[in-house]
Amino acid sequence: MCGEHTKSSRTALPVEKEADIDSRKKALRAAELAKERKAEDLVILDMRKVANFCDYFVICSASSSRRAAAIAELIEETFAQEGLKLKASQGQREGMWILLDFGDVVIHIFFEDVRAYYALDRLWADAKRVNVPKDRKKTSRTSQAERS
């Protein structure tokens, strides 16, 4: 009798699948926020098959330490408002390489020269790149609607 009640009649998605979806959305959200603050050369790397410490890297460059700090601040504040917890952060004071660790997603915001020196893109070349959506271009319809 006891054995009959051990099997659940419900089938749930594997936890890994749910986490993958959340991680990907989080990485894309971080990229979107970075673009709002004029991040350059934005790349998302799918780290799941090449590393065991996170699911995604979001890597971007900033033309100044001030811009790097602004990118980091927007991501931190927005993620906090959305209930996402920052596990660790480094580099805000210097602004040359800011690292935001959200556990499954690690965000690297580099001053341009520092990014070239460390070359994380090349170091993790085996990681699959995730397509970062381009900004929507204004069409004549959206331009007309904005003028109205």
CSV table of C-alpha atoms in Angstrom, one decimal, residues 26 29 33 72-87 100 102 107:
chain,number,residue,atom,x,y,z
A,26,LYS,CA,18.2,37.4,-16.9
A,29,ARG,CA,17.6,41.6,-19.4
A,33,LEU,CA,19.8,47.5,-19.5
A,72,ALA,CA,26.5,48.6,-13.3
A,73,GLU,CA,24.3,50.8,-11.2
A,74,LEU,CA,21.3,50.5,-13.5
A,75,ILE,CA,21.6,46.7,-13.6
A,76,GLU,CA,22.0,46.4,-9.9
A,77,GLU,CA,19.0,48.7,-9.1
A,78,THR,CA,16.7,47.1,-11.7
A,79,PHE,CA,17.5,43.5,-10.7
A,80,ALA,CA,17.0,44.4,-7.0
A,81,GLN,CA,13.6,45.9,-7.9
A,82,GLU,CA,12.8,42.7,-9.8
A,83,GLY,CA,13.7,40.6,-6.7
A,84,LEU,CA,17.1,39.3,-8.1
A,85,LYS,CA,19.8,39.0,-5.5
A,86,LEU,CA,23.3,40.1,-6.2
A,87,LYS,CA,25.7,37.5,-4.8
A,100,LEU,CA,28.3,41.6,-10.9
A,102,PHE,CA,24.0,37.0,-9.8
A,107,ILE,CA,28.1,40.4,-15.8
